[in-house]
PDB file of C-alpha atoms in Angstrom:
ATOM      1  CA  UNK D  21       8.572 153.091-133.375  1.00  0.00           C
ATOM      2  CA  UNK D  22      10.476 150.226-134.949  1.00  0.00           C
ATOM      3  CA  UNK D  23      13.017 148.388-132.875  1.00  0.00           C
ATOM      4  CA  UNK D  24      16.680 149.168-133.446  1.00  0.00           C
ATOM      5  CA  UNK D  25      18.846 146.797-135.409  1.00  0.00           C
ATOM      6  CA  UNK D  26      21.767 145.572-133.298  1.00  0.00           C
ATOM      7  CA  UNK D  27      23.249 143.100-135.672  1.00  0.00           C
ATOM      8  CA  UNK D  28      22.464 141.286-138.909  1.00  0.00           C
ATOM      9  CA  UNK D  29      19.984 138.570-138.373  1.00  0.00           C
ATOM     10  CA  UNK D  30      20.972 136.869-141.653  1.00  0.00           C
ATOM     11  CA  UNK D  31      22.881 133.565-141.405  1.00  0.00           C
ATOM     12  CA  UNK D  32      25.095 134.193-144.449  1.00  0.00           C
ATOM     13  CA  UNK D  33      26.861 130.817-144.236  1.00  0.00           C
ATOM     14  CA  UNK D  34      23.586 128.924-144.402  1.00  0.00           C
ATOM     15  CA  UNK D  35      22.340 131.147-147.208  1.00  0.00           C
ATOM     16  CA  UNK D  36      25.580 130.650-149.212  1.00  0.00           C
ATOM     17  CA  UNK D  37      25.096 126.905-149.097  1.00  0.00           C
ATOM     18  CA  UNK D  38      21.664 127.169-150.723  1.00  0.00           C
ATOM     19  CA  UNK D  39      22.622 129.629-153.445  1.00  0.00           C
ATOM     20  CA  UNK D  40      23.553 128.142-156.815  1.00  0.00           C
ATOM     21  CA  UNK D  41      27.118 128.719-158.030  1.00  0.00           C
ATOM     22  CA  UNK D  42      26.081 131.199-160.818  1.00  0.00           C
ATOM     23  CA  UNK D  43      24.398 133.366-158.195  1.00  0.00           C
ATOM     24  CA  UNK D  44      27.309 133.565-155.719  1.00  0.00           C
ATOM     25  CA  UNK D  45      28.471 136.881-157.192  1.00  0.00           C
ATOM     26  CA  UNK D  46      25.039 138.435-156.631  1.00  0.00           C
ATOM     27  CA  UNK D  47      24.960 137.103-153.066  1.00  0.00           C
ATOM     28  CA  UNK D  48      28.453 138.563-152.333  1.00  0.00           C
ATOM     29  CA  UNK D  49      27.285 141.993-153.693  1.00  0.00           C
ATOM     30  CA  UNK D  50      24.117 141.835-151.629  1.00  0.00           C
ATOM     31  CA  UNK D  51      26.095 140.925-148.472  1.00  0.00           C
ATOM     32  CA  UNK D  52      28.403 143.930-149.011  1.00  0.00           C
ATOM     33  CA  UNK D  53      25.430 146.290-149.399  1.00  0.00           C
ATOM     34  CA  UNK D  54      23.729 144.789-146.304  1.00  0.00           C
ATOM     35  CA  UNK D  55      26.895 145.132-144.242  1.00  0.00           C
ATOM     36  CA  UNK D  56      27.431 148.707-145.403  1.00  0.00           C
ATOM     37  CA  UNK D  57      23.881 149.610-144.448  1.00  0.00           C
ATOM     38  CA  UNK D  58      24.232 147.968-141.045  1.00  0.00           C
ATOM     39  CA  UNK D  59      27.455 149.844-140.338  1.00  0.00           C
ATOM     40  CA  UNK D  60      25.761 153.169-141.287  1.00  0.00           C
ATOM     41  CA  UNK D  61      22.844 152.419-138.943  1.00  0.00           C
ATOM     42  CA  UNK D  62      25.119 151.427-136.060  1.00  0.00           C
ATOM     43  CA  UNK D  63      27.251 154.615-136.594  1.00  0.00           C
ATOM     44  CA  UNK D  64      24.341 156.781-135.560  1.00  0.00           C
ATOM     45  CA  UNK D  65      22.712 156.891-132.107  1.00  0.00           C
ATOM     46  CA  UNK D  66      19.351 155.184-131.723  1.00  0.00           C
ATOM     47  CA  UNK D  67      17.735 158.426-130.382  1.00  0.00           C
ATOM     48  CA  UNK D  68      18.271 161.991-131.501  1.00  0.00           C
ATOM     49  CA  UNK D  69      20.711 163.869-129.250  1.00  0.00           C
ATOM     50  CA  UNK D  70      19.351 165.620-126.199  1.00  0.00           C
ATOM     51  CA  UNK D  71      19.580 169.393-126.241  1.00  0.00           C
ATOM     52  CA  UNK D  72      20.167 171.497-123.145  1.00  0.00           C
ATOM     53  CA  UNK D  73      17.540 174.177-123.900  1.00  0.00           C
ATOM     54  CA  UNK D  74      18.220 176.245-120.703  1.00  0.00           C
ATOM     55  CA  UNK D  75      21.644 177.175-122.046  1.00  0.00           C
ATOM     56  CA  UNK D  76      20.157 178.524-125.282  1.00  0.00           C
ATOM     57  CA  UNK D  77      17.311 180.299-123.462  1.00  0.00           C
ATOM     58  CA  UNK D  78      19.989 182.261-121.436  1.00  0.00           C
ATOM     59  CA  UNK D  79      22.136 182.929-124.510  1.00  0.00           C
ATOM     60  CA  UNK D  80      19.522 183.970-127.048  1.00  0.00           C
ATOM     61  CA  UNK D  81      18.051 187.361-126.400  1.00  0.00           C
ATOM     62  CA  UNK D  82      14.996 187.017-128.717  1.00  0.00           C
ATOM     63  CA  UNK D  83      11.979 186.098-126.609  1.00  0.00           C
ATOM     64  CA  UNK D  84      10.165 182.891-127.557  1.00  0.00           C
ATOM     65  CA  UNK D  85      12.578 181.888-130.297  1.00  0.00           C
ATOM     66  CA  UNK D  86      14.222 179.025-128.297  1.00  0.00           C
ATOM     67  CA  UNK D  87      10.761 177.846-127.024  1.00  0.00           C
ATOM     68  CA  UNK D  88       9.545 177.786-130.681  1.00  0.00           C
ATOM     69  CA  UNK D  89      12.652 175.767-131.715  1.00  0.00           C
ATOM     70  CA  UNK D  90      12.231 173.389-128.764  1.00  0.00           C
ATOM     71  CA  UNK D  91       8.624 172.815-129.582  1.00  0.00           C
ATOM     72  CA  UNK D  92       9.424 172.032-133.243  1.00  0.00           C
ATOM     73  CA  UNK D  93      12.355 169.868-132.331  1.00  0.00           C
ATOM     74  CA  UNK D  94      10.363 167.745-129.911  1.00  0.00           C
ATOM     75  CA  UNK D  95       7.463 167.454-132.352  1.00  0.00           C
ATOM     76  CA  UNK D  96       9.750 166.108-135.092  1.00  0.00           C
ATOM     77  CA  UNK D  97       9.189 162.402-135.730  1.00  0.00           C
ATOM     78  CA  UNK D  98      11.069 160.672-138.477  1.00  0.00           C
ATOM     79  CA  UNK D  99       8.693 158.218-140.150  1.00  0.00           C
ATOM     80  CA  UNK D 100       9.825 154.623-140.336  1.00  0.00           C
ATOM     81  CA  UNK D 101       9.180 153.161-143.737  1.00  0.00           C
ATOM     82  CA  UNK D 102       6.168 150.836-143.807  1.00  0.00           C
ATOM     83  CA  UNK D 103       6.640 147.246-144.751  1.00  0.00           C
ATOM     84  CA  UNK D 104       5.035 146.680-148.164  1.00  0.00           C
ATOM     85  CA  UNK D 105       7.016 143.613-149.220  1.00  0.00           C
ATOM     86  CA  UNK D 106       6.441 141.019-146.407  1.00  0.00           C
ATOM     87  CA  UNK D 107       2.979 140.099-147.661  1.00  0.00           C
ATOM     88  CA  UNK D 108       4.281 139.412-151.137  1.00  0.00           C
ATOM     89  CA  UNK D 109       7.225 137.338-149.677  1.00  0.00           C
ATOM     90  CA  UNK D 110       4.789 135.396-147.467  1.00  0.00           C
ATOM     91  CA  UNK D 111       2.530 134.698-150.489  1.00  0.00           C
ATOM     92  CA  UNK D 112       5.607 133.566-152.490  1.00  0.00           C
ATOM     93  CA  UNK D 113       6.723 131.412-149.636  1.00  0.00           C
ATOM     94  CA  UNK D 114       3.273 129.798-149.443  1.00  0.00           C
ATOM     95  CA  UNK D 115       3.520 128.871-153.178  1.00  0.00           C
ATOM     96  CA  UNK D 116       7.021 127.570-152.715  1.00  0.00           C
ATOM     97  CA  UNK D 117       5.881 125.479-149.694  1.00  0.00           C
ATOM     98  CA  UNK D 118       3.145 123.923-151.798  1.00  0.00           C
ATOM     99  CA  UNK D 119       5.658 123.092-154.532  1.00  0.00           C
ATOM    100  CA  UNK D 120       7.993 121.583-151.910  1.00  0.00           C
ATOM    101  CA  UNK D 121       5.219 119.527-150.363  1.00  0.00           C
ATOM    102  CA  UNK D 122       4.138 118.251-153.808  1.00  0.00           C
ATOM    103  CA  UNK D 123       7.758 117.294-154.584  1.00  0.00           C
ATOM    104  CA  UNK D 124       8.142 115.515-151.231  1.00  0.00           C
ATOM    105  CA  UNK D 125       4.811 113.696-151.756  1.00  0.00           C
ATOM    106  CA  UNK D 126       5.858 112.609-155.281  1.00  0.00           C
ATOM    107  CA  UNK D 127       9.291 111.586-154.087  1.00  0.00           C
ATOM    108  CA  UNK D 128       7.854 109.549-151.176  1.00  0.00           C
ATOM    109  CA  UNK D 129       5.520 107.781-153.734  1.00  0.00           C
ATOM    110  CA  UNK D 130       8.502 107.056-156.002  1.00  0.00           C
ATOM    111  CA  UNK D 131      10.506 105.746-153.034  1.00  0.00           C
ATOM    112  CA  UNK D 132       7.655 103.442-151.982  1.00  0.00           C
ATOM    113  CA  UNK D 133       7.403 102.088-155.588  1.00  0.00           C
ATOM    114  CA  UNK D 134      11.116 101.594-155.898  1.00  0.00           C
ATOM    115  CA  UNK D 135      11.320  99.897-152.503  1.00  0.00           C
ATOM    116  CA  UNK D 136       8.543  97.567-153.669  1.00  0.00           C
ATOM    117  CA  UNK D 137      10.480  96.782-156.848  1.00  0.00           C
ATOM    118  CA  UNK D 138      13.643  96.156-154.731  1.00  0.00           C
ATOM    119  CA  UNK D 139      11.692  93.793-152.498  1.00  0.00           C
ATOM    120  CA  UNK D 140      10.382  91.931-155.564  1.00  0.00           C
ATOM    121  CA  UNK D 141      13.874  91.595-156.986  1.00  0.00           C
ATOM    122  CA  UNK D 142      15.289  90.442-153.687  1.00  0.00           C
ATOM    123  CA  UNK D 143      12.552  87.827-153.423  1.00  0.00           C
ATOM    124  CA  UNK D 144      13.640  86.202-156.717  1.00  0.00           C
ATOM    125  CA  UNK D 145      16.156  83.453-156.924  1.00  0.00           C
ATOM    126  CA  UNK D 146      19.714  84.553-157.668  1.00  0.00           C
ATOM    127  CA  UNK D 147      20.568  84.262-161.375  1.00  0.00           C
ATOM    128  CA  UNK D 148      23.259  81.663-160.778  1.00  0.00           C
ATOM    129  CA  UNK D 149      20.707  79.392-159.109  1.00  0.00           C
ATOM    130  CA  UNK D 150      17.839  79.858-161.703  1.00  0.00           C
ATOM    131  CA  UNK D 151      16.925  77.319-164.289  1.00  0.00           C
ATOM    132  CA  UNK D 152      15.638  78.400-167.732  1.00  0.00           C
ATOM    133  CA  UNK D 153      12.094  77.740-166.473  1.00  0.00           C
ATOM    134  CA  UNK D 154      12.593  79.899-163.424  1.00  0.00           C
ATOM    135  CA  UNK D 155      13.876  82.672-165.598  1.00  0.00           C
ATOM    136  CA  UNK D 156      10.805  82.319-167.920  1.00  0.00           C
ATOM    137  CA  UNK D 157       8.496  82.542-164.886  1.00  0.00           C
ATOM    138  CA  UNK D 158      10.265  85.581-163.489  1.00  0.00           C
ATOM    139  CA  UNK D 159      10.744  87.493-166.791  1.00  0.00           C
ATOM    140  CA  UNK D 160       8.203  86.219-169.357  1.00  0.00           C
ATOM    141  CA  UNK D 161       8.905  89.139-171.827  1.00  0.00           C
ATOM    142  CA  UNK D 162      12.657  88.501-171.962  1.00  0.00           C
ATOM    143  CA  UNK D 163      12.735  84.669-171.840  1.00  0.00           C
ATOM    144  CA  UNK D 164      13.092  82.613-174.994  1.00  0.00           C
ATOM    145  CA  UNK D 165       9.967  80.938-176.170  1.00  0.00           C
ATOM    146  CA  UNK D 166      10.998  78.507-178.913  1.00  0.00           C
ATOM    147  CA  UNK D 167       7.484  77.152-179.419  1.00  0.00           C
ATOM    148  CA  UNK D 168       5.415  80.346-179.726  1.00  0.00           C
ATOM    149  CA  UNK D 169       8.095  82.867-180.847  1.00  0.00           C
ATOM    150  CA  UNK D 170      11.085  81.035-182.343  1.00  0.00           C
ATOM    151  CA  UNK D 171      14.236  83.133-182.933  1.00  0.00           C
ATOM    152  CA  UNK D 172      17.603  82.691-184.635  1.00  0.00           C
ATOM    153  CA  UNK D 173      20.822  82.373-182.718  1.00  0.00           C
ATOM    154  CA  UNK D 174      22.196  84.555-180.965  1.00  0.00           C
ATOM    155  CA  UNK D 175      18.558  85.465-180.239  1.00  0.00           C
ATOM    156  CA  UNK D 176      19.124  89.222-180.348  1.00  0.00           C
ATOM    157  CA  UNK D 177      16.582  91.565-182.006  1.00  0.00           C
ATOM    158  CA  UNK D 178      18.929  92.623-184.822  1.00  0.00           C
ATOM    159  CA  UNK D 179      19.514  89.014-185.943  1.00  0.00           C
ATOM    160  CA  UNK D 180      15.833  88.334-186.527  1.00  0.00           C
ATOM    161  CA  UNK D 181      14.081  88.327-189.984  1.00  0.00           C
ATOM    162  CA  UNK D 182      11.653  91.105-189.147  1.00  0.00           C
ATOM    163  CA  UNK D 183      14.283  93.460-187.758  1.00  0.00           C
ATOM    164  CA  UNK D 184      14.209  97.070-189.020  1.00  0.00           C
ATOM    165  CA  UNK D 185      17.289  99.311-188.312  1.00  0.00           C
ATOM    166  CA  UNK D 186      15.968 102.464-186.599  1.00  0.00           C
ATOM    167  CA  UNK D 187      19.119 104.426-187.779  1.00  0.00           C
ATOM    168  CA  UNK D 188      18.480 103.851-191.504  1.00  0.00           C
ATOM    169  CA  UNK D 189      15.840 105.908-193.286  1.00  0.00           C
ATOM    170  CA  UNK D 190      12.859 103.905-194.584  1.00  0.00           C
ATOM    171  CA  UNK D 191      13.057 102.980-198.240  1.00  0.00           C
ATOM    172  CA  UNK D 192      10.369 104.200-200.550  1.00  0.00           C
ATOM    173  CA  UNK D 193       8.945 101.523-202.838  1.00  0.00           C
ATOM    174  CA  UNK D 194      10.331 102.680-206.293  1.00  0.00           C
TER     175      UNK D 194
END
């Protein structure tokens, strides 16, 4: 026999924190249905009422009728519904756990890479103390190289001779 429910084992406040805003209405409706069910269960006694069969045996003149009813009443067992959903929920939870672990692993890798980048940046000289040579050594792709790649002032990409505007459609050679 299944154990009797005494109170709701759901922590609704913790559940509400995890539910997205667009699902709050569904959570509220589910909580109302759950509370209604719990009230209905608690309104009934956990065991069927006890019957004083001796009173009925004295009052009913038909022989064997009360004994027959008593036998049928005591043989009556209300079947408790079997749990068919827990295995599916457990399988779903295992998949979600794998996804969570993969996300945490990926996040930890990203954190380690970003902390390495932060350490590299902190190890550099502050910009206000750098010379042009220090900047070239730290950022060779961004530094000006007047000997190998000369540029026109103000040395931005759109001021150079080979600049192509990405917003303009390419001209066809007519």
